[in-house]
Amino acid sequence: MTGLSLNVCEQHALDGRLGRGRQLAAQLVTALGTIYGAHDLVPVASAQIAGVSYRNLGRAGLEFLSEWAQGGAAVTVPSTLNPAGMDLENWREHGIHEDFARAQQVVIRAYEAFGVLPTCTCTPYLIGNRPRLGDHVAWSESSAVAFANSVLGARTNREGGPAALAAAILGKTARYGLHLDEERRPALVVDVDCRLETAADWGALGYLVGRMAGDRVPLLRLHRPPPGLNEASDLLVSPYLEHLKALGAAAGSAGAVGLYHIEGVTPEARRGGVRCIEGAEQATIEDLRPAYEALNAGDDTVDLVSVGCPHACLAELVDLVRLLRGRQVRTAFWVTSSRDVLDRARAEGLAQVLEAAGIRLMADTCLVVAPMQSFGYRTLATNSAKMAVYAPGHCGLVTRFGSLEQCVSAALFGRWQADPGRDG
Ligand code: F3S
C-alpha cells in the first residue's frame, strides 16, 4: 500500500505500542509521507508549531489537542510556539475580552502539557531555536520556514501546525519535498536590478517574487547588492537580518515560497552556487512599484500603525527610537515582538523610550492572529509586505504599506505620506 519503509521503533509507534498519543502522531506523519511519496522518515532537530491563537484554533482545535494530550503524548525534540491571540501577560491592558483570554490560556496550557515551550513568536531563530546548516526540522509558520530553509540552510517543509506537533512528538518527519537535495534546486531565476534600501523594499521584492514563483524555489541574482551583504559570514547577526526575514515572509505569503536562494549570499548559493533544474524559468525585476501599488489602498488617514511582522528584532527597535527623535505618536502604534527581545530592549532602555512616545509593545502575538475586529480600527500603516497581504482579509483593515520612516510619519501626523518613487 505504501513505499514508506519504517524501522522497528517507528512501526511500534504506529501500532500503538508506545501509547495512543504517539500512535496519533505516527499516523499523521506516515499519512503525509505516503501522500507525498516519501521512502522513509528523518529525525528532526526541532519543531516550530503554529495554530496557537484561539481565534484560529477554536473549540475544535482545543478538542484535537486534548485528545492527543490524553493519549500521553509529549514532544521529544526542542519545540517552540508561534504567536498567540494576545500578549499572555498584558492582555487586560490591551483590551482583550476576558472570555477570549481564558480560552487562549487553556490552549497555551495544552501545549505546555506536551512539553512545548510557550515562546509565542514567529522568529524562534532569534530566541534560541536556531537549527544548523543541513539540520532537518519540522517548522510551521511560513515566514519562519522561509528563514530556516533559506538563511540558515536547515531543511523543512511548510508544515501545518498539527503536522509540526506530530513530528515533535515522534522526533521525526517524512523525508519528502524540501528535505531532499533535488527539491531544493531553483526552478526560477530572477535577475533583480533595482535599489533595495529598506526592509519594506525587501518585502516588496518578496511580494513580487512570491507572485512569480508560487511554490517553486527561486534563485535571486542581485545586480545591485547592498554594501556588505555578500561578505556577511553570519546572516543572523548581519545588518540584513530584518531585510531577509521581510523578503521570506512576503514571498511565503504572496506565493507559497518555502525556500529562496540569493546567489553568493544564502548558504546553499555561496561559493559554487546552486544548480538549477533543467528548463528553469528566467525573469527580471527592475521596479518595485507594482508591489507598492498592489499593497496600498484607501485614503490617507491612518489610525493604527504596526511594526514587527515577522516579530521585530532589536535592531528594528533601535531604528524606531532613532526615527521618533523623542516625539509622541498620535495614532495607535503597536510593535509586536518576542518576549525575549522585548526583555532585552527593556534592559537596554529602548522599551522605556518607545513606551514614553506612546507606543504599545506587545509580546506573544500579532495583528493577524489577534481578535482585531473588536478594536474598531480602520486603516493600518505597516512596513511589512506580509502584514499588508493579510491585514485586509484577516483583520478587516484597509492598508498602507511603506518604509519604517513613512510609518513613523503616519503615526506622528495621522496621515500617510506617499513616497513618489515608491507608492506615490
Ligand atoms: Fe509573525 Fe504574525 Fe507576521 S505570525 S510573520 S507577525 S503575520
Coordinates of C-alpha atoms and ligand atoms in Angstrom, one line a residue:
M1 CA 0.0 0.0 0.0
T2 CA 2.9 2.3 0.6
G3 CA 6.5 2.9 -0.4
L4 CA 7.3 4.3 3.0
S5 CA 9.5 2.0 5.0
L6 CA 9.5 2.2 8.8
N7 CA 12.1 0.8 11.3
V8 CA 11.0 -1.3 14.2
C9 CA 10.6 1.7 16.6
E10 CA 8.6 3.7 14.1
Q11 CA 6.4 0.7 13.4
H12 CA 5.8 0.2 17.2
A13 CA 4.7 3.8 17.4
L14 CA 2.3 3.3 14.5
D15 CA 0.9 0.1 16.0
G16 CA 0.2 1.9 19.3
R17 CA 2.7 0.0 21.4
L18 CA 4.2 3.3 22.6
G19 CA 0.9 4.8 23.6
R20 CA -2.1 6.4 21.9
G21 CA -0.6 9.9 21.7
R22 CA 2.5 8.6 19.8
Q23 CA 0.3 6.5 17.6
L24 CA -1.8 9.5 16.6
A25 CA 1.4 11.4 15.8
A26 CA 2.8 8.5 13.8
Q27 CA -0.4 8.1 11.9
L28 CA -0.2 11.8 10.8
V29 CA 3.4 11.8 9.9
T30 CA 3.2 8.5 7.9
A31 CA 0.0 9.6 6.2
L32 CA 1.8 12.7 4.9
G33 CA 4.8 10.6 3.9
T34 CA 2.5 8.3 1.9
I35 CA 0.7 11.1 0.2
Y36 CA 3.9 12.8 -0.8
G37 CA 5.8 9.7 -1.8
A38 CA 8.4 9.6 1.0
H39 CA 10.6 6.5 1.3
D40 CA 11.5 6.9 5.0
L41 CA 11.3 9.2 8.0
V42 CA 14.1 11.5 9.0
P43 CA 15.0 12.7 12.6
V44 CA 14.2 16.4 13.2
A45 CA 16.3 18.7 15.4
S46 CA 13.4 20.9 16.4
A47 CA 9.9 21.9 15.8
Q48 CA 8.1 25.3 15.5
I49 CA 4.4 24.9 16.0
A50 CA 1.7 27.2 14.6
G51 CA -2.1 27.0 15.3
V52 CA -1.9 28.8 18.7
S53 CA -4.3 31.6 18.6
Y54 CA -7.7 30.7 20.0
R55 CA -9.2 32.9 17.2
N56 CA -8.0 30.4 14.6
L57 CA -8.0 27.2 16.6
G58 CA -11.5 27.5 18.2
R59 CA -13.1 24.7 20.2
A60 CA -12.5 22.0 17.6
G61 CA -8.7 22.7 17.7
L62 CA -8.7 22.5 21.5
E63 CA -10.5 19.2 21.4
F64 CA -7.9 17.9 19.0
L65 CA -5.1 19.0 21.4
S66 CA -6.9 17.4 24.3
E67 CA -7.3 14.0 22.6
W68 CA -3.6 13.9 21.8
A69 CA -2.6 15.0 25.3
Q70 CA -4.9 12.4 26.9
G71 CA -3.0 9.8 24.9
G72 CA 0.1 10.7 26.9
A73 CA 2.0 12.3 24.1
A74 CA 5.0 14.6 24.7
V75 CA 7.4 16.3 22.4
T76 CA 10.8 14.6 22.1
V77 CA 12.7 17.5 20.5
P78 CA 13.0 21.2 21.4
S79 CA 9.7 22.7 20.3
T80 CA 8.6 26.3 20.2
L81 CA 5.2 28.0 19.7
N82 CA 4.0 30.6 17.1
P83 CA 2.2 33.8 18.3
A84 CA -1.0 33.5 20.3
G85 CA -4.0 35.8 20.0
M86 CA -2.9 38.1 22.8
D87 CA 0.0 39.2 25.0
L88 CA -0.1 36.5 27.6
E89 CA 0.8 38.9 30.4
N90 CA -0.7 42.2 29.5
W91 CA -3.9 41.2 27.7
R92 CA -6.1 43.1 30.1
E93 CA -4.3 46.4 29.4
H94 CA -4.6 45.7 25.7
G95 CA -8.4 45.4 25.9
I96 CA -8.7 41.7 25.2
H97 CA -12.0 40.2 26.3
E98 CA -11.9 38.0 29.4
D99 CA -13.6 35.0 27.6
F100 CA -11.1 35.1 24.8
A101 CA -8.2 35.3 27.3
R102 CA -9.4 32.3 29.3
A103 CA -9.7 30.2 26.2
Q104 CA -6.3 31.3 25.0
Q105 CA -4.7 30.4 28.3
V106 CA -6.3 26.9 28.0
V107 CA -4.6 26.5 24.6
I108 CA -1.2 27.5 26.0
R109 CA -1.5 25.1 28.9
A110 CA -2.4 22.3 26.5
Y111 CA 0.8 22.9 24.5
E112 CA 2.8 23.2 27.7
A113 CA 1.5 19.8 28.7
F114 CA 3.2 18.4 25.6
G115 CA 6.4 20.0 26.7
V116 CA 6.3 22.7 24.1
L117 CA 7.9 26.0 25.2
P118 CA 5.4 28.8 25.2
T119 CA 7.7 31.2 23.3
C120 CA 4.8 32.5 21.1
T121 CA 7.0 34.1 18.4
C122 CA 7.3 33.6 14.7
T123 CA 11.1 34.4 15.0
P124 CA 12.2 31.3 17.0
Y125 CA 15.6 31.6 15.4
L126 CA 16.1 34.8 17.4
I127 CA 15.5 33.2 20.8
G128 CA 17.5 30.0 20.7
N129 CA 15.6 27.7 18.3
R130 CA 18.3 28.0 15.7
P131 CA 18.9 24.9 13.5
R132 CA 22.3 24.5 11.9
L133 CA 23.1 24.2 8.2
G134 CA 21.7 20.8 6.9
D135 CA 19.6 20.1 10.0
H136 CA 16.2 18.6 9.3
V137 CA 13.4 20.3 11.3
A138 CA 9.6 20.4 11.3
W139 CA 8.5 24.0 11.3
S140 CA 5.2 25.6 10.6
E141 CA 4.7 29.4 10.1
S142 CA 5.6 30.4 6.5
S143 CA 8.0 33.2 7.4
A144 CA 9.9 31.1 9.9
V145 CA 10.0 28.2 7.3
A146 CA 11.4 30.5 4.6
F147 CA 14.0 31.9 7.1
A148 CA 15.1 28.4 8.3
N149 CA 15.5 27.0 4.8
S150 CA 16.9 30.0 3.1
V151 CA 19.0 31.9 5.6
L152 CA 20.0 29.1 8.0
G153 CA 20.2 26.3 5.4
A154 CA 18.1 24.0 7.5
R155 CA 15.5 21.7 5.9
T156 CA 11.8 21.8 6.5
N157 CA 8.6 21.7 4.5
R158 CA 5.9 24.3 5.1
E159 CA 4.3 22.1 7.8
G160 CA 0.8 22.7 9.2
G161 CA 0.5 23.1 13.0
P162 CA -0.7 19.5 13.6
A163 CA 2.0 18.0 11.4
A164 CA 4.7 20.0 13.2
L165 CA 3.3 18.9 16.6
A166 CA 3.2 15.3 15.3
A167 CA 6.8 15.4 14.2
A168 CA 7.8 16.9 17.5
I169 CA 6.2 14.0 19.4
L170 CA 7.7 11.4 17.1
G171 CA 11.0 13.2 16.7
K172 CA 10.8 12.5 13.0
T173 CA 9.1 13.7 9.9
A174 CA 8.6 12.2 6.5
R175 CA 11.5 12.8 4.1
Y176 CA 10.0 14.5 1.0
G177 CA 9.8 18.0 -0.5
L178 CA 12.4 20.4 0.9
H179 CA 14.1 17.7 2.9
L180 CA 15.5 16.4 -0.4
D181 CA 18.5 17.9 -2.4
E182 CA 16.7 17.6 -5.7
E183 CA 13.7 19.6 -4.4
R184 CA 15.9 22.4 -3.2
R185 CA 17.1 23.3 -6.7
P186 CA 15.8 26.5 -8.2
A187 CA 13.1 26.3 -10.8
L188 CA 13.0 30.1 -11.3
V189 CA 15.9 32.5 -11.7
V190 CA 15.1 36.2 -11.0
D191 CA 17.5 38.9 -12.0
V192 CA 16.9 41.8 -9.6
D193 CA 18.0 45.1 -10.9
C194 CA 16.6 47.7 -8.6
R195 CA 17.5 49.6 -5.4
L196 CA 16.9 47.7 -2.2
E197 CA 17.2 50.3 0.5
T198 CA 14.7 49.5 3.3
A199 CA 13.2 46.4 4.8
A200 CA 10.0 47.4 3.1
D201 CA 11.8 47.3 -0.3
W202 CA 12.9 43.7 0.5
G203 CA 9.3 42.9 1.4
A204 CA 8.1 44.4 -1.9
L205 CA 10.7 42.3 -3.7
G206 CA 9.5 39.2 -1.8
Y207 CA 5.9 40.0 -2.8
L208 CA 6.8 40.1 -6.5
V209 CA 9.0 37.0 -6.2
G210 CA 6.2 35.2 -4.4
R211 CA 3.7 36.1 -7.1
M212 CA 6.0 34.8 -9.8
A213 CA 7.3 31.7 -8.0
G214 CA 4.1 30.2 -6.5
D215 CA 5.5 27.2 -4.7
R216 CA 8.7 26.9 -6.8
V217 CA 12.2 27.6 -5.4
P218 CA 13.5 30.9 -6.8
L219 CA 17.2 31.9 -7.1
L220 CA 17.7 35.7 -6.9
R221 CA 20.6 37.3 -8.6
L222 CA 21.1 40.8 -7.1
H223 CA 22.6 43.2 -9.7
R224 CA 22.9 46.0 -7.1
P225 CA 23.5 44.2 -3.8
P226 CA 23.6 46.5 -0.8
P227 CA 27.1 47.0 0.7
G228 CA 28.4 44.2 2.8
L229 CA 25.6 41.7 2.1
N230 CA 27.8 39.3 0.1
E231 CA 30.5 39.4 2.8
A232 CA 28.3 38.6 5.8
S233 CA 29.5 35.4 7.4
D234 CA 26.6 35.0 9.8
L235 CA 23.4 36.3 8.3
L236 CA 21.6 36.0 11.6
V237 CA 23.7 38.8 13.1
S238 CA 24.2 40.8 10.0
P239 CA 22.6 44.2 9.5
Y240 CA 20.5 42.5 6.8
L241 CA 18.7 40.1 9.2
E242 CA 15.5 42.2 9.1
H243 CA 15.6 42.5 5.3
L244 CA 16.0 38.8 4.8
K245 CA 13.1 38.0 7.2
A246 CA 10.9 40.6 5.4
L247 CA 11.8 39.0 2.0
G248 CA 10.9 35.5 3.0
A249 CA 7.8 36.5 4.9
A250 CA 6.4 38.3 1.8
A251 CA 7.4 35.6 -0.6
G252 CA 5.8 33.0 1.6
S253 CA 2.5 34.9 1.8
A254 CA 2.2 36.3 -1.7
G255 CA 3.1 32.9 -3.0
A256 CA 4.0 29.7 -1.3
V257 CA 7.8 30.0 -1.3
G258 CA 9.4 27.9 1.4
L259 CA 12.9 28.3 0.3
Y260 CA 14.7 31.0 -1.7
H261 CA 18.4 31.3 -2.7
I262 CA 20.3 34.5 -3.2
E263 CA 23.4 34.0 -5.3
G264 CA 26.6 34.4 -3.3
V265 CA 24.7 35.2 -0.1
T266 CA 22.5 32.4 1.3
P267 CA 24.3 29.3 2.5
E268 CA 23.4 26.9 -0.3
A269 CA 24.1 29.5 -3.0
R270 CA 27.6 30.5 -1.8
R271 CA 30.9 29.5 -3.5
G272 CA 30.0 27.2 -6.3
G273 CA 26.3 28.2 -6.2
V274 CA 23.3 26.1 -6.7
R275 CA 22.4 24.0 -9.7
C276 CA 19.0 25.0 -11.2
I277 CA 16.7 22.3 -12.5
E278 CA 16.7 21.8 -16.3
G279 CA 14.4 24.3 -18.0
A280 CA 14.3 26.7 -15.1
E281 CA 12.3 29.8 -16.0
Q282 CA 14.1 33.2 -16.2
A283 CA 12.6 36.5 -15.0
T284 CA 13.7 40.0 -14.3
I285 CA 12.5 42.6 -11.6
E286 CA 13.6 46.1 -12.4
D287 CA 10.9 48.0 -10.5
L288 CA 9.3 47.5 -7.1
R289 CA 6.4 49.9 -7.7
P290 CA 4.0 47.2 -8.8
A291 CA 4.3 45.7 -5.3
Y292 CA 3.8 49.0 -3.5
E293 CA 0.8 49.8 -5.7
A294 CA -0.8 46.4 -5.1
L295 CA -0.3 46.7 -1.3
N296 CA -1.6 50.3 -0.8
A297 CA -5.3 51.1 -0.7
G298 CA -7.7 53.5 1.0
D299 CA -7.4 57.2 1.8
D300 CA -4.5 58.8 3.7
T301 CA -6.0 58.9 7.2
V302 CA -4.3 56.3 9.4
D303 CA -5.5 55.2 12.8
L304 CA -3.2 52.3 13.6
V305 CA 0.5 51.7 12.8
S306 CA 2.0 48.2 13.2
V307 CA 5.7 47.2 13.1
G308 CA 7.1 43.7 13.8
C309 CA 5.9 41.3 11.2
P310 CA 7.7 39.0 11.4
H311 CA 8.4 39.8 15.1
A312 CA 10.8 42.7 15.5
C313 CA 14.5 42.2 16.2
L314 CA 16.4 44.5 18.5
A315 CA 17.9 46.5 15.5
E316 CA 14.4 47.4 14.4
L317 CA 13.6 48.8 17.8
V318 CA 16.8 50.9 17.7
D319 CA 15.8 52.2 14.3
L320 CA 12.4 53.2 15.6
V321 CA 13.8 55.1 18.5
R322 CA 16.1 56.9 16.1
L323 CA 13.3 57.9 13.8
L324 CA 11.0 59.1 16.6
R325 CA 13.6 61.6 17.9
G326 CA 11.7 61.9 21.2
R327 CA 8.3 62.8 19.6
Q328 CA 4.9 61.5 20.7
V329 CA 2.8 59.4 18.3
R330 CA -0.8 60.4 17.8
T331 CA -2.2 57.2 16.3
A332 CA -2.3 53.8 18.0
F333 CA 1.1 52.2 17.4
W334 CA 1.7 48.5 18.1
V335 CA 5.1 46.9 18.0
T336 CA 5.0 43.1 18.1
S337 CA 8.0 41.0 19.1
S338 CA 9.1 38.1 21.2
R339 CA 9.1 38.5 25.0
D340 CA 12.8 37.7 24.9
V341 CA 13.6 40.5 22.5
L342 CA 11.4 42.9 24.4
D343 CA 13.1 42.0 27.7
R344 CA 16.4 42.8 26.1
A345 CA 15.0 46.1 24.8
R346 CA 13.9 46.9 28.4
A347 CA 17.3 46.0 29.8
E348 CA 18.9 48.4 27.3
G349 CA 16.4 51.2 28.0
L350 CA 14.8 51.1 24.5
A351 CA 11.4 49.8 25.6
Q352 CA 11.0 52.7 28.1
V353 CA 11.8 55.3 25.3
L354 CA 9.2 53.7 23.0
E355 CA 6.5 53.5 25.6
A356 CA 7.2 57.1 26.6
A357 CA 6.5 58.0 22.9
G358 CA 3.1 56.4 23.2
I359 CA 4.0 53.0 21.5
R360 CA 2.5 49.8 22.8
L361 CA 4.9 46.9 23.0
M362 CA 3.2 43.6 22.6
A363 CA 4.8 40.2 23.2
D364 CA 3.4 36.8 22.2
T365 CA 1.0 38.0 19.5
C366 CA 0.4 39.8 16.2
L367 CA -2.4 41.5 14.5
V368 CA -3.2 38.7 12.1
V369 CA -3.9 36.2 14.9
A370 CA -5.4 38.7 17.4
P371 CA -9.2 39.4 17.6
M372 CA -8.7 42.7 15.7
Q373 CA -12.3 43.2 14.7
S374 CA -13.1 44.0 18.3
F375 CA -10.8 47.1 18.4
G376 CA -12.6 49.1 15.7
Y377 CA -9.5 50.3 13.7
R378 CA -10.0 51.2 10.1
T379 CA -6.7 52.0 8.3
L380 CA -3.4 50.3 9.1
A381 CA 0.1 51.5 8.2
T382 CA 2.8 48.9 8.2
N383 CA 6.3 48.3 6.9
S384 CA 5.6 44.6 6.4
A385 CA 4.5 43.4 3.0
K386 CA 3.3 40.2 4.7
M387 CA 1.1 42.1 7.0
A388 CA -0.2 44.2 4.1
V389 CA -1.1 41.0 2.3
Y390 CA -3.1 39.6 5.3
A391 CA -4.5 42.6 7.1
P392 CA -7.4 43.3 4.7
G393 CA -8.7 39.8 4.8
H394 CA -7.8 38.7 8.3
C395 CA -8.2 41.9 10.2
G396 CA -10.7 43.8 8.1
L397 CA -8.2 46.7 7.8
V398 CA -7.5 49.0 4.8
T399 CA -3.7 49.0 4.5
R400 CA -0.9 51.4 3.7
F401 CA 2.5 49.8 3.1
G402 CA 5.8 51.6 3.0
S403 CA 9.1 52.2 4.8
L404 CA 9.5 52.4 8.6
E405 CA 10.1 56.2 8.1
Q406 CA 6.7 56.5 6.4
C407 CA 5.1 54.5 9.2
V408 CA 6.6 56.8 11.9
S409 CA 5.5 59.8 10.0
A410 CA 1.9 58.4 9.7
A411 CA 1.9 57.8 13.5
L412 CA 3.1 61.3 14.2
F413 CA 0.7 63.1 11.9
G414 CA -2.2 60.6 11.4
R415 CA -1.7 60.8 7.7
W416 CA 0.0 58.6 5.1
Q417 CA 2.6 60.4 3.1
A418 CA 3.3 58.6 -0.2
D419 CA 6.9 58.2 -1.4
P420 CA 6.8 59.4 -5.0
G421 CA 9.5 56.9 -6.0
R422 CA 7.6 54.0 -4.5
D423 CA 3.9 54.1 -3.6
G424 CA 3.0 57.6 -4.8
Ligands
F3S1 FE1 4.6 36.7 12.5 FE2 2.1 37.4 12.6 FE3 3.6 38.3 10.8 S1 2.9 35.4 12.9 S2 5.1 36.7 10.4 S3 3.8 38.7 12.9 S4 1.5 37.7 10.5

